[in-house]
Short mmCIF file of C-alpha atoms in Angstrom, two decimals:
data_model
loop_
_atom_site.label_atom_id
_atom_site.label_comp_id
_atom_site.label_asym_id
_atom_site.label_seq_id
_atom_site.Cartn_x
_atom_site.Cartn_y
_atom_site.Cartn_z
CA MET A 1 102.24 99.16 113.71
CA ASN A 2 101.16 95.84 112.39
CA LYS A 3 97.84 95.54 110.74
CA LYS A 4 97.18 97.90 107.88
CA ASP A 5 93.68 98.11 106.59
CA LEU A 6 93.04 100.25 103.57
CA LEU A 7 90.29 102.74 104.36
CA TYR A 8 90.45 104.83 101.20
CA GLN A 9 92.65 105.31 98.17
CA GLY A 10 92.90 108.54 96.22
CA ALA A 11 95.14 109.59 93.34
CA GLU A 12 97.89 110.76 95.65
CA ALA A 13 97.64 108.83 98.90
CA LYS A 14 96.29 105.79 100.69
CA ILE A 15 94.53 106.04 104.02
CA CYS A 16 95.20 102.99 106.19
CA VAL A 17 93.84 102.08 109.60
CA SER A 18 96.55 101.13 112.07
CA LYS A 19 97.68 101.19 115.73
CA TYR A 20 100.14 103.63 117.24
CA MET A 21 101.11 102.69 120.78
CA ASP A 22 97.62 101.91 122.01
CA PHE A 23 95.71 104.40 119.92
CA ASP A 24 93.59 103.70 116.90
CA VAL A 25 95.14 105.77 114.15
CA VAL A 26 95.02 106.30 110.42
CA GLU A 27 98.10 106.63 108.29
CA LYS A 28 98.04 108.87 105.28
CA ARG A 29 100.65 107.31 103.01
CA ARG A 30 101.62 109.22 99.90
CA ILE A 31 102.15 106.80 97.04
CA PRO A 32 105.49 106.98 95.18
CA LYS A 33 104.89 107.44 91.47
CA SER A 34 107.18 105.51 89.18
CA TYR A 35 106.39 107.75 86.21
CA ARG A 36 108.45 110.55 87.70
CA ILE A 37 112.15 110.48 88.47
CA LYS A 38 113.14 109.70 92.07
CA HIS A 39 114.50 113.17 92.65
CA ILE A 40 111.16 114.86 91.89
CA ASP A 41 109.12 112.15 93.58
CA ASN A 42 111.07 112.35 96.84
CA ARG A 43 111.01 116.13 96.84
CA LEU A 44 107.25 116.32 96.28
CA ILE A 45 106.36 113.64 98.78
CA SER A 46 108.44 115.04 101.60
CA TYR A 47 107.48 118.66 100.87
CA ARG A 48 103.76 117.95 100.71
CA THR A 49 103.82 115.77 103.81
CA LYS A 50 105.63 118.48 105.73
CA GLU A 51 103.34 121.28 104.54
CA GLU A 52 100.20 119.33 105.30
CA ALA A 53 101.37 118.43 108.81
CA LYS A 54 102.39 122.03 109.48
CA LEU A 55 98.99 123.37 108.46
CA MET A 56 97.16 120.76 110.55
CA ILE A 57 99.19 121.54 113.63
CA GLU A 58 98.72 125.27 113.20
CA ALA A 59 94.99 124.92 112.59
CA ARG A 60 94.69 122.87 115.76
CA ASN A 61 96.57 125.49 117.75
CA LYS A 62 94.12 128.11 116.52
CA GLY A 63 91.11 126.19 117.75
CA VAL A 64 90.01 124.31 114.65
CA SER A 65 89.22 120.64 115.14
CA VAL A 66 91.61 118.51 113.13
CA PRO A 67 92.95 115.02 113.86
CA ILE A 68 95.82 114.89 116.36
CA ILE A 69 99.08 114.12 114.64
CA TYR A 70 101.10 111.36 116.33
CA ASP A 71 103.96 110.91 113.93
CA ILE A 72 105.40 112.28 110.70
CA ASP A 73 107.70 110.32 108.42
CA LEU A 74 109.01 112.74 105.80
CA LYS A 75 111.15 110.21 103.99
CA ASN A 76 108.28 107.82 103.31
CA GLY A 77 105.60 110.49 103.26
CA ILE A 78 103.48 109.14 106.11
CA ILE A 79 101.40 111.17 108.54
CA THR A 80 100.07 109.11 111.44
CA MET A 81 97.02 110.74 112.95
CA GLU A 82 94.04 110.21 115.16
CA TYR A 83 91.33 107.93 113.74
CA LEU A 84 88.18 110.02 113.93
CA LYS A 85 85.25 107.77 114.56
CA GLY A 86 82.44 109.91 113.31
CA SER A 87 80.44 110.51 110.15
CA ARG A 88 81.45 112.28 107.02
CA ILE A 89 79.22 115.32 106.57
CA LYS A 90 78.69 114.13 102.99
CA ASP A 91 76.96 110.98 104.22
CA ILE A 92 74.68 112.54 106.83
CA PHE A 93 73.86 116.02 105.53
CA ASN A 94 70.87 115.18 103.34
CA ASN A 95 69.19 113.31 106.22
CA LEU A 96 69.32 116.12 108.77
CA ASN A 97 66.24 118.19 109.49
CA GLU A 98 66.09 121.88 108.59
CA THR A 99 67.30 123.26 111.90
CA GLU A 100 70.09 120.71 112.13
CA LYS A 101 71.23 121.53 108.61
CA LYS A 102 71.18 125.24 109.35
CA ASN A 103 73.12 124.87 112.62
CA LEU A 104 75.67 122.59 111.04
CA CYS A 105 76.27 125.07 108.22
CA LEU A 106 76.68 127.94 110.69
CA LYS A 107 79.22 125.83 112.55
CA ILE A 108 81.12 124.95 109.38
CA GLY A 109 81.28 128.65 108.47
CA ARG A 110 82.63 129.63 111.88
CA ASN A 111 85.32 126.97 111.68
CA ILE A 112 86.44 128.05 108.22
CA ALA A 113 86.67 131.65 109.48
CA ARG A 114 88.84 130.43 112.35
CA PHE A 115 91.51 129.10 110.05
CA HIS A 116 91.11 131.94 107.57
CA ASN A 117 91.73 134.36 110.46
CA ASN A 118 95.18 132.82 110.58
CA ASP A 119 95.70 132.80 106.81
CA ILE A 120 95.37 129.03 106.67
CA ILE A 121 93.83 127.93 103.38
CA HIS A 122 92.46 124.40 103.30
CA GLY A 123 92.37 124.12 99.51
CA ASP A 124 89.75 121.40 99.25
CA ILE A 125 86.81 122.11 101.56
CA THR A 126 84.18 119.56 100.58
CA THR A 127 81.65 117.69 102.65
CA SER A 128 83.81 114.56 102.24
CA ASN A 129 86.64 116.34 104.02
CA MET A 130 84.64 117.21 107.12
CA ILE A 131 83.87 114.67 109.82
CA LEU A 132 81.30 115.16 112.55
CA VAL A 133 82.36 113.65 115.86
CA ASP A 134 79.84 114.22 118.63
CA ASP A 135 79.00 117.85 118.03
CA ARG A 136 82.25 118.98 116.51
CA VAL A 137 83.14 119.44 112.87
CA HIS A 138 86.64 118.16 112.14
CA PHE A 139 88.57 119.06 109.02
CA ILE A 140 90.74 116.51 107.25
CA ASP A 141 92.96 116.46 104.16
CA PHE A 142 94.98 119.67 104.05
CA GLY A 143 96.95 118.19 101.15
CA LEU A 144 96.10 121.07 98.82
CA GLY A 145 96.38 123.71 101.53
CA GLU A 146 98.70 126.66 101.91
CA LYS A 147 99.41 129.70 104.04
CA ASN A 148 97.97 132.69 102.25
CA GLY A 149 96.36 135.92 103.43
CA GLU A 150 94.84 137.12 100.17
CA VAL A 151 91.13 137.74 99.88
CA GLU A 152 91.22 135.96 96.51
CA THR A 153 92.53 132.71 98.01
CA LYS A 154 89.99 132.77 100.82
CA GLY A 155 87.25 133.37 98.28
CA VAL A 156 88.43 130.42 96.21
CA ASP A 157 88.53 128.28 99.36
CA LEU A 158 84.87 129.02 100.12
CA HIS A 159 83.89 128.73 96.47
CA VAL A 160 85.13 125.14 96.44
CA LEU A 161 82.68 124.35 99.24
CA MET A 162 79.87 126.15 97.45
CA GLU A 163 80.45 123.98 94.39
CA ALA A 164 80.69 120.85 96.51
CA ILE A 165 77.35 121.58 98.15
CA GLU A 166 75.80 122.36 94.77
CA SER A 167 77.00 119.11 93.21
CA THR A 168 76.69 116.69 96.14
CA HIS A 169 73.72 118.17 97.98
CA SER A 170 72.04 119.92 95.08
CA LYS A 171 68.62 119.99 96.75
CA TYR A 172 70.01 121.95 99.66
CA SER A 173 72.37 124.31 97.85
CA GLU A 174 70.69 127.34 99.44
CA TYR A 175 72.14 126.27 102.81
CA PHE A 176 75.49 127.66 101.70
CA LYS A 177 74.19 131.05 102.84
CA TYR A 178 74.32 129.80 106.44
CA VAL A 179 77.94 128.83 105.95
CA LEU A 180 78.57 132.44 104.97
CA GLU A 181 76.52 133.68 107.92
CA GLY A 182 78.64 131.65 110.34
CA TYR A 183 81.76 132.77 108.52
CA LYS A 184 80.80 136.46 108.88
CA LYS A 185 80.28 136.08 112.63
CA GLU A 186 83.71 134.63 113.27
CA LEU A 187 85.94 136.34 110.71
CA LYS A 188 88.16 139.13 111.90
CA GLY A 189 88.25 141.69 109.17
CA ASP A 190 85.77 142.31 106.40
CA ALA A 191 83.93 139.12 105.50
CA ASN A 192 81.91 140.99 102.89
CA GLN A 193 85.07 141.47 100.85
CA VAL A 194 85.56 137.71 100.74
CA ILE A 195 81.91 137.12 99.89
CA LYS A 196 82.09 139.66 97.06
CA LYS A 197 85.13 137.78 95.81
CA ILE A 198 83.11 134.56 95.63
CA GLU A 199 80.57 136.26 93.38
CA GLU A 200 83.40 137.52 91.21
CA ILE A 201 84.88 134.02 90.96
CA VAL A 202 81.53 132.60 89.89
CA LYS A 203 81.31 135.25 87.18
CA ARG A 204 84.72 134.40 85.78
CA GLY A 205 82.98 131.53 84.10
CA ARG A 206 85.81 129.05 84.01
CA TYR A 207 84.51 128.14 87.44
CA ARG A 208 81.03 126.78 87.35
CA MET B 1 78.36 109.87 54.97
CA ILE B 2 81.49 111.62 53.71
CA CYS B 3 82.65 114.88 55.26
CA LEU B 4 85.39 117.30 54.30
CA GLY B 5 86.84 119.15 57.28
CA ILE B 6 88.97 122.29 57.28
CA GLU B 7 91.19 123.03 60.26
CA GLY B 8 92.70 126.49 60.67
CA THR B 9 92.94 127.57 64.29
CA ALA B 10 96.61 128.50 64.40
CA HIS B 11 99.77 127.76 62.42
CA SER B 12 98.41 124.71 60.59
CA ILE B 13 95.98 124.55 57.73
CA GLY B 14 94.55 121.09 57.28
CA VAL B 15 92.04 119.42 55.02
CA GLY B 16 90.72 115.99 55.89
CA ILE B 17 88.12 113.77 54.29
CA VAL B 18 86.55 111.09 56.46
CA LYS B 19 83.79 108.57 56.14
CA GLU B 20 81.59 107.04 58.77
CA PHE B 21 81.81 103.28 58.80
CA LYS B 22 80.02 101.22 61.47
CA LYS B 23 80.02 104.18 63.87
CA LYS B 24 83.79 104.50 63.55
CA CYS B 25 85.85 107.06 61.66
CA LYS B 26 87.60 106.03 58.47
CA VAL B 27 90.14 108.63 57.39
CA LEU B 28 90.32 108.81 53.59
CA THR B 29 92.86 111.59 53.52
CA ASN B 30 94.40 114.06 55.92
CA LEU B 31 96.67 116.76 54.47
CA ILE B 32 98.36 119.38 56.62
CA LYS B 33 100.48 122.39 55.73
CA ILE B 34 102.30 124.20 58.52
CA TYR B 35 103.22 127.89 58.53
CA ARG B 36 106.61 128.70 59.99
CA SER B 37 107.49 132.25 60.86
CA GLU B 38 110.88 133.60 59.93
CA GLN B 39 111.42 134.77 63.48
CA GLY B 40 109.49 134.88 66.73
CA GLY B 41 106.13 133.27 67.23
CA ILE B 42 103.08 133.01 64.99
CA HIS B 43 102.04 136.26 63.33
CA PRO B 44 98.27 135.79 62.99
CA ARG B 45 97.91 137.74 59.74
CA GLU B 46 100.88 136.08 58.08
CA ALA B 47 99.65 132.67 59.17
CA ALA B 48 96.23 133.48 57.69
CA ASN B 49 97.88 134.58 54.42
CA HIS B 50 99.79 131.32 54.35
CA HIS B 51 96.53 129.39 54.83
CA ALA B 52 94.80 131.36 52.06
CA ILE B 53 97.62 130.58 49.61
CA TYR B 54 97.54 126.82 50.14
CA LEU B 55 93.93 126.08 50.98
CA ALA B 56 92.44 125.74 47.47
CA ASP B 57 95.22 123.40 46.35
CA LEU B 58 94.94 121.37 49.55
CA ILE B 59 91.22 120.83 48.92
CA LYS B 60 91.84 119.74 45.31
CA GLU B 61 94.67 117.44 46.32
CA SER B 62 92.59 115.93 49.13
CA LEU B 63 89.75 115.03 46.80
CA LYS B 64 92.20 113.48 44.38
CA LYS B 65 94.02 111.49 47.05
CA ALA B 66 90.79 110.31 48.66
CA LYS B 67 89.47 109.35 45.23
CA VAL B 68 86.30 111.24 46.00
CA GLU B 69 84.39 113.45 43.58
CA ALA B 70 83.46 116.87 44.94
CA ARG B 71 79.77 116.04 44.50
CA ASP B 72 80.17 112.98 46.77
CA ILE B 73 80.95 115.20 49.74
CA ASP B 74 77.88 115.21 52.02
CA LEU B 75 78.98 117.77 54.57
CA VAL B 76 81.55 120.56 54.97
CA SER B 77 82.97 121.08 58.45
CA PHE B 78 85.35 123.73 59.78
CA SER B 79 87.08 124.69 63.03
CA ARG B 80 85.00 127.42 64.62
CA GLY B 81 87.42 128.04 67.45
CA PRO B 82 89.19 128.52 69.76
CA GLY B 83 92.07 130.07 67.87
CA LEU B 84 93.52 133.07 66.09
CA GLY B 85 90.88 135.24 64.44
CA PRO B 86 92.47 135.73 61.00
CA CYS B 87 93.29 132.02 60.69
CA LEU B 88 89.83 130.93 61.78
CA ARG B 89 88.22 133.36 59.33
CA THR B 90 90.28 132.06 56.43
CA ALA B 91 89.24 128.46 57.09
CA ALA B 92 85.60 129.43 57.67
CA THR B 93 85.46 131.47 54.46
CA ALA B 94 86.77 128.53 52.47
CA ALA B 95 84.25 126.23 54.12
CA ARG B 96 81.37 128.58 53.28
CA ALA B 97 82.49 128.90 49.66
CA LEU B 98 82.73 125.13 49.35
CA SER B 99 79.36 124.56 51.01
CA LEU B 100 77.64 127.04 48.71
CA THR B 101 79.35 125.77 45.56
CA LEU B 102 78.57 122.13 46.28
CA ASN B 103 75.20 122.99 47.78
CA LYS B 104 75.98 120.84 50.82
CA PRO B 105 75.39 121.64 54.49
CA ILE B 106 78.04 123.37 56.59
CA ILE B 107 78.90 122.87 60.25
CA GLY B 108 81.36 124.64 62.56
CA VAL B 109 82.93 122.58 65.34
CA ASN B 110 84.98 123.05 68.49
CA HIS B 111 88.66 122.31 67.92
CA CYS B 112 89.38 120.92 71.42
CA VAL B 113 86.40 118.57 71.36
CA ALA B 114 87.57 117.37 67.92
CA HIS B 115 90.89 116.28 69.46
CA LEU B 116 88.98 114.05 71.87
CA GLU B 117 86.46 112.69 69.37
CA ILE B 118 89.09 111.63 66.85
CA GLY B 119 90.55 109.35 69.54
CA ARG B 120 87.16 107.81 70.26
CA GLY B 121 86.43 107.55 66.56
CA THR B 122 89.63 105.85 65.43
CA LEU B 123 90.85 103.78 68.39
CA ASP B 124 89.19 100.51 69.36
CA GLY B 125 88.21 100.36 73.03
CA CYS B 126 88.56 104.10 73.54
CA ASN B 127 85.03 104.98 74.61
CA ASP B 128 85.01 107.30 77.58
CA PRO B 129 88.52 108.67 78.08
CA VAL B 130 90.03 111.49 80.06
CA LEU B 131 91.91 113.49 77.42
CA LEU B 132 95.23 115.12 78.19
CA TYR B 133 95.34 117.69 75.41
CA THR B 134 98.76 119.27 75.08
CA SER B 135 99.62 121.63 72.26
CA GLY B 136 101.20 125.02 71.76
CA ALA B 137 98.38 127.14 73.07
CA ASN B 138 96.21 124.56 74.80
CA THR B 139 96.85 122.45 77.85
CA GLN B 140 93.65 120.94 79.19
CA VAL B 141 92.42 117.83 80.93
CA ILE B 142 88.99 117.11 79.45
CA ALA B 143 86.38 114.47 80.26
CA PHE B 144 82.71 113.87 79.61
CA ALA B 145 80.41 114.63 82.54
CA GLU B 146 76.73 115.48 82.64
CA GLY B 147 76.16 116.10 78.96
CA ARG B 148 79.27 118.13 78.23
CA TYR B 149 82.98 117.86 77.81
CA ARG B 150 84.21 119.55 80.94
CA VAL B 151 87.62 120.96 81.62
CA PHE B 152 88.78 119.43 84.87
CA GLY B 153 92.20 120.97 84.79
CA GLU B 154 94.04 123.40 82.58
CA THR B 155 96.99 125.70 82.41
CA LEU B 156 96.66 128.90 84.40
CA ASP B 157 99.17 130.73 82.19
CA ILE B 158 100.80 129.33 79.03
CA GLY B 159 100.35 126.08 77.15
CA ILE B 160 103.07 123.42 77.50
CA GLY B 161 104.03 123.70 73.82
CA ASN B 162 104.32 127.43 74.18
CA CYS B 163 106.56 126.94 77.21
CA LEU B 164 108.86 124.63 75.24
CA ASP B 165 108.91 126.96 72.21
CA LYS B 166 109.71 130.02 74.30
CA PHE B 167 112.57 128.22 75.98
CA GLY B 168 113.73 127.04 72.57
CA ARG B 169 113.74 130.60 71.26
CA THR B 170 115.84 131.77 74.23
CA VAL B 171 118.47 129.13 73.64
CA GLY B 172 118.41 129.31 69.83
CA LEU B 173 116.47 126.19 68.84
CA ASP B 174 114.27 126.23 65.74
CA PHE B 175 110.48 126.21 65.93
CA PRO B 176 108.90 123.90 66.96
CA ALA B 177 111.36 123.39 69.80
CA GLY B 178 109.64 120.37 71.39
CA PRO B 179 111.27 117.67 69.21
CA LYS B 180 114.72 119.28 69.63
CA ILE B 181 114.30 119.53 73.39
CA GLU B 182 113.29 115.85 73.38
CA GLN B 183 116.47 114.93 71.50
CA LEU B 184 118.72 117.02 73.77
CA ALA B 185 117.04 115.61 76.89
CA LEU B 186 118.06 112.08 75.86
CA ASN B 187 121.68 113.04 76.57
CA GLY B 188 120.86 114.82 79.82
CA GLY B 189 120.63 113.15 83.20
CA ASN B 190 121.48 115.69 85.89
CA TYR B 191 118.34 117.12 87.33
CA TYR B 192 118.16 120.85 88.12
CA ASN B 193 115.40 121.87 90.51
CA LEU B 194 112.52 123.57 88.73
CA PRO B 195 109.18 124.84 90.07
CA TYR B 196 106.46 122.19 89.97
CA THR B 197 103.23 124.16 90.06
CA ILE B 198 99.95 122.37 90.57
CA LYS B 199 96.83 123.92 92.08
CA GLY B 200 94.20 121.28 92.49
CA MET B 201 93.87 119.99 88.94
CA ASP B 202 95.26 123.15 87.32
CA ILE B 203 98.83 123.69 86.33
CA ALA B 204 101.22 126.57 85.54
CA PHE B 205 104.45 126.77 83.54
CA SER B 206 105.61 130.40 83.43
CA GLY B 207 107.67 130.18 86.64
CA LEU B 208 109.38 127.05 85.40
CA LEU B 209 110.17 128.74 82.08
CA THR B 210 111.87 131.68 83.82
CA ALA B 211 113.84 129.35 86.08
CA ALA B 212 114.97 127.21 83.13
CA GLU B 213 116.11 130.34 81.25
CA GLN B 214 118.09 131.40 84.31
CA TYR B 215 119.95 128.07 84.33
CA TYR B 216 120.82 128.61 80.68
CA LYS B 217 122.08 132.15 81.36
CA LYS B 218 124.28 130.69 84.10
CA HIS B 219 125.81 128.40 81.45
CA LYS B 220 124.44 125.17 82.83
CA ASN B 221 124.49 122.22 80.48
CA LEU B 222 121.69 122.61 77.93
CA GLU B 223 121.02 118.88 77.71
CA ASP B 224 120.53 118.68 81.46
CA ILE B 225 118.20 121.69 81.43
CA CYS B 226 116.11 120.09 78.66
CA TYR B 227 116.00 116.87 80.65
CA SER B 228 114.87 118.76 83.77
CA ILE B 229 112.19 120.71 81.88
CA GLN B 230 110.71 117.54 80.41
CA GLU B 231 110.82 115.57 83.63
CA THR B 232 109.16 118.35 85.63
CA THR B 233 106.48 119.55 83.21
CA PHE B 234 105.47 116.07 82.06
CA ALA B 235 105.30 114.73 85.62
CA ALA B 236 103.00 117.60 86.56
CA LEU B 237 100.83 116.97 83.49
CA THR B 238 100.64 113.28 84.34
CA GLU B 239 99.71 114.06 87.93
CA VAL B 240 96.79 116.35 87.05
CA THR B 241 95.59 113.78 84.53
CA GLU B 242 95.64 111.09 87.20
CA ARG B 243 93.74 113.35 89.58
CA ALA B 244 91.06 113.94 86.96
CA MET B 245 90.81 110.19 86.37
CA ALA B 246 90.37 109.52 90.09
CA HIS B 247 87.87 112.35 90.39
CA THR B 248 85.73 111.28 87.42
CA GLU B 249 86.27 107.55 88.07
CA LYS B 250 87.26 106.89 84.49
CA ASN B 251 89.56 104.11 83.36
CA GLU B 252 90.78 105.34 80.01
CA VAL B 253 93.31 108.02 79.22
CA LEU B 254 93.83 109.54 75.78
CA LEU B 255 96.56 111.86 74.53
CA GLY B 256 96.05 114.58 71.95
CA GLY B 257 97.80 117.68 70.63
CA GLY B 258 101.27 118.14 69.16
CA VAL B 259 103.17 117.52 72.40
CA ALA B 260 101.59 114.05 72.55
CA ALA B 261 104.21 113.08 69.97
CA ASN B 262 106.84 113.26 72.73
CA LYS B 263 107.94 109.76 73.74
CA ARG B 264 108.77 110.69 77.30
CA LEU B 265 105.31 112.17 77.88
CA ARG B 266 103.70 109.09 76.36
CA ASN B 267 105.81 106.86 78.51
CA MET B 268 104.90 108.70 81.73
CA VAL B 269 101.16 108.71 81.05
CA ALA B 270 101.27 105.04 80.00
CA THR B 271 103.08 104.13 83.24
CA MET B 272 100.53 106.04 85.30
CA ALA B 273 97.68 104.32 83.46
CA SER B 274 99.08 100.83 83.91
CA GLU B 275 99.62 101.41 87.64
CA ARG B 276 95.97 102.41 87.95
CA GLY B 277 94.83 99.48 85.84
CA ALA B 278 93.59 101.91 83.20
CA SER B 279 93.92 101.79 79.40
CA PHE B 280 96.16 104.17 77.53
CA TYR B 281 95.41 105.49 74.04
CA VAL B 282 97.17 107.75 71.61
CA PRO B 283 96.07 108.41 68.00
CA SER B 284 98.53 108.30 65.09
CA LYS B 285 100.73 111.38 64.87
CA ASP B 286 98.84 113.08 62.02
CA LEU B 287 95.65 112.80 64.08
CA CYS B 288 97.33 114.15 67.24
CA ILE B 289 98.46 117.42 65.72
CA ASP B 290 95.98 119.97 64.36
CA ASN B 291 94.33 118.33 61.37
CA GLY B 292 91.28 118.44 59.14
CA ALA B 293 90.22 114.81 59.66
CA MET B 294 89.25 115.39 63.29
CA ILE B 295 87.24 118.46 62.28
CA ALA B 296 85.47 116.40 59.60
CA TRP B 297 84.73 113.56 62.04
CA LEU B 298 83.24 115.82 64.70
CA GLY B 299 81.17 117.43 61.93
CA ILE B 300 79.66 114.04 61.10
CA LEU B 301 78.91 113.26 64.75
CA MET B 302 77.19 116.58 65.28
CA TYR B 303 75.29 116.57 62.01
CA ASN B 304 73.99 113.05 62.55
CA SER B 305 72.81 113.96 66.03
CA GLY B 306 70.64 116.71 64.60
CA VAL B 307 72.85 119.80 64.83
CA HIS B 308 72.35 121.87 61.68
CA MET B 309 73.86 125.21 60.84
CA GLU B 310 72.90 127.97 58.43
CA ILE B 311 75.56 129.87 56.51
CA LYS B 312 74.60 133.06 58.35
CA ASP B 313 75.30 131.33 61.67
CA SER B 314 78.63 129.89 60.60
CA ILE B 315 80.59 132.57 62.43
CA ILE B 316 83.86 131.87 64.17
CA ASP B 317 84.49 132.17 67.91
CA GLN B 318 88.05 132.86 69.04
CA ARG B 319 87.14 132.03 72.64
CA PHE B 320 85.04 128.95 71.95
CA ARG B 321 85.40 126.98 75.16
CA THR B 322 85.33 123.21 75.34
CA ASP B 323 82.41 123.20 77.78
CA MET B 324 80.23 125.47 75.64
CA VAL B 325 79.44 122.58 73.32
CA ASP B 326 76.18 120.76 73.93
CA VAL B 327 77.21 117.13 73.37
CA THR B 328 74.17 115.85 71.50
CA TRP B 329 75.86 112.75 70.08
CA ARG B 330 76.59 110.98 73.37
CA GLU B 331 74.36 109.44 75.98
#
C-alpha cells in the first residue's frame, strides 16, 4: 500500500484509492475525532468497522453484490475492499430510457429483498450508494446498517430510498413502484406488510 | 421597528424588547423569570400560575429598563409553540391584551426557529448555520433547506436537558442538574461504558439514562458517572451535528438552548467545527436560554416579510413543529 488517493470524504470516513497485492482497491478509513475522548473514539471506530464488514460479508454470501473485502484493520478502522469500476446509479439514472429505468428499478428491488430476506438492513439505501458494474447493481456503505428482522426496520430501509429518489430524481419518483414490484417478487414472506409500513411511515409526518 | 416579545413555552417567562438596526437585532432589554418546582419536574399549571404572577411586572420593568414608552412599541410577539399548553396560553393572553391596549399588531412565532434566528440576528458572520438546539425538552439539529427550517436530526425519546435533569433527580441534585453535573464531571476522569445511540442523524438518550442510574445504584463514583454521561451524550450530539453539516454542505454551526451553556459541549462542537474548517457561533447566555428577545426578533423578521396575524388567529400550538413555518424572510 503506497499511493493513497482521496476519492471521497464524508463526515465519518475517507475513501482512498490504493493497491492491495496487485488489486486495485479502495480503503474506507474512519476518521478519528479529537472532540471525543480516546476511549469512546476507539470503541466506536472498531465497533462500526467490524459491524460494517460483517454485514458486507453476510450480504455477499446471500447473493447480493457488494465489494469483496480484502482486509480489515479494526484498530485503525480501515476496510480494504474491491474498487468497483462502474457508475453510481445517481449519476446515470436520469439519462436512462424508460425501459432501462424500469428494469434497473426492478433489479434494485430484488436485491434489497435478498438482503432483507436475511434480516440485513442497509440503513442508507440511496442512489449514491449503489454502483452499476456491467449489469449488476452493487451496494456500498453499510456503515449505518444492522441485523434486524422487524417489518418496521425494513420499511424504514425502503423509505430512505423512496426519499432519495424523490429528492435526487424528482422527475422520475414514480419509478419507485418498480422497486417495490421487484422487491415483492423476491421477498420471502409478506412484502405487502412492509409496503403498508412505508405508507405508515410517510404518514407519521416527521418523515417527509 | 421596536418589538416586545413574550416567551412562555415551559418553565421560563421572558419579556424582551428589541430593535431592528441595519438588518441586525439590537437587544434593548431581555428579562427572564424561571419557575422552579418544589419537587419533581415542571407542573404545567403551576408554571403557568407562576408566569401569570410575574408577567405584568416583567413587562413594566422591561419598558422602564429599555427606556421605551409603551406607545413606541410597534409590534407584540409571543411564543406560539411548541410547549406546555397552560404556559403558552398565559403568554399568548398577555400578548393579546397588550396588542389590544396599545392598538399594535400581534404575531405568534415558533420557539425553535427563534433560537436559530437570534443567532443570525446578533452574531456577525453567522448567516446560514446548522443549529444544534439543546434544551430540556428539545434536542434538534436544524438547518435551512428549500424554503424551510428542516429538522435533520432530533432525539427519538427525551431531550438532552431532560436526560441530565432526570439523572440529577435520581442522585439528589437540584434542578436544573446540568450545571451541577458539569461541575462534578470536572473532577471525574474514569470512563464508564454507556450506550451511544445514533440512528442516521437521530439520537436517543433513554438507554444511557438507565445505564447511568444503574452505575449510581452500584455505588460507582458520582463524579466519574457525570464525566461519562457528558462525554458520551455530547460526543453523540456533536457527531449528528457534523453529519448534518456534511449532508447540507454548510460551513457554520450555531449552538442554542440551555445546555449550550455547558463548556464541554461548546468545546466539542468548536473542535469539530475547526477540524472541518467551519465557523462556530454561540449567542450570549441570556439569548441561549428561553428568552423574550428571540421571540421579539423573529416577530420583526416575520412581520417585515409580510406575515400578519389577526387576534382571532393568534392561537397557540403545543405541537408547532420547526418545519411547519414558511420562512418568508429568507431567500
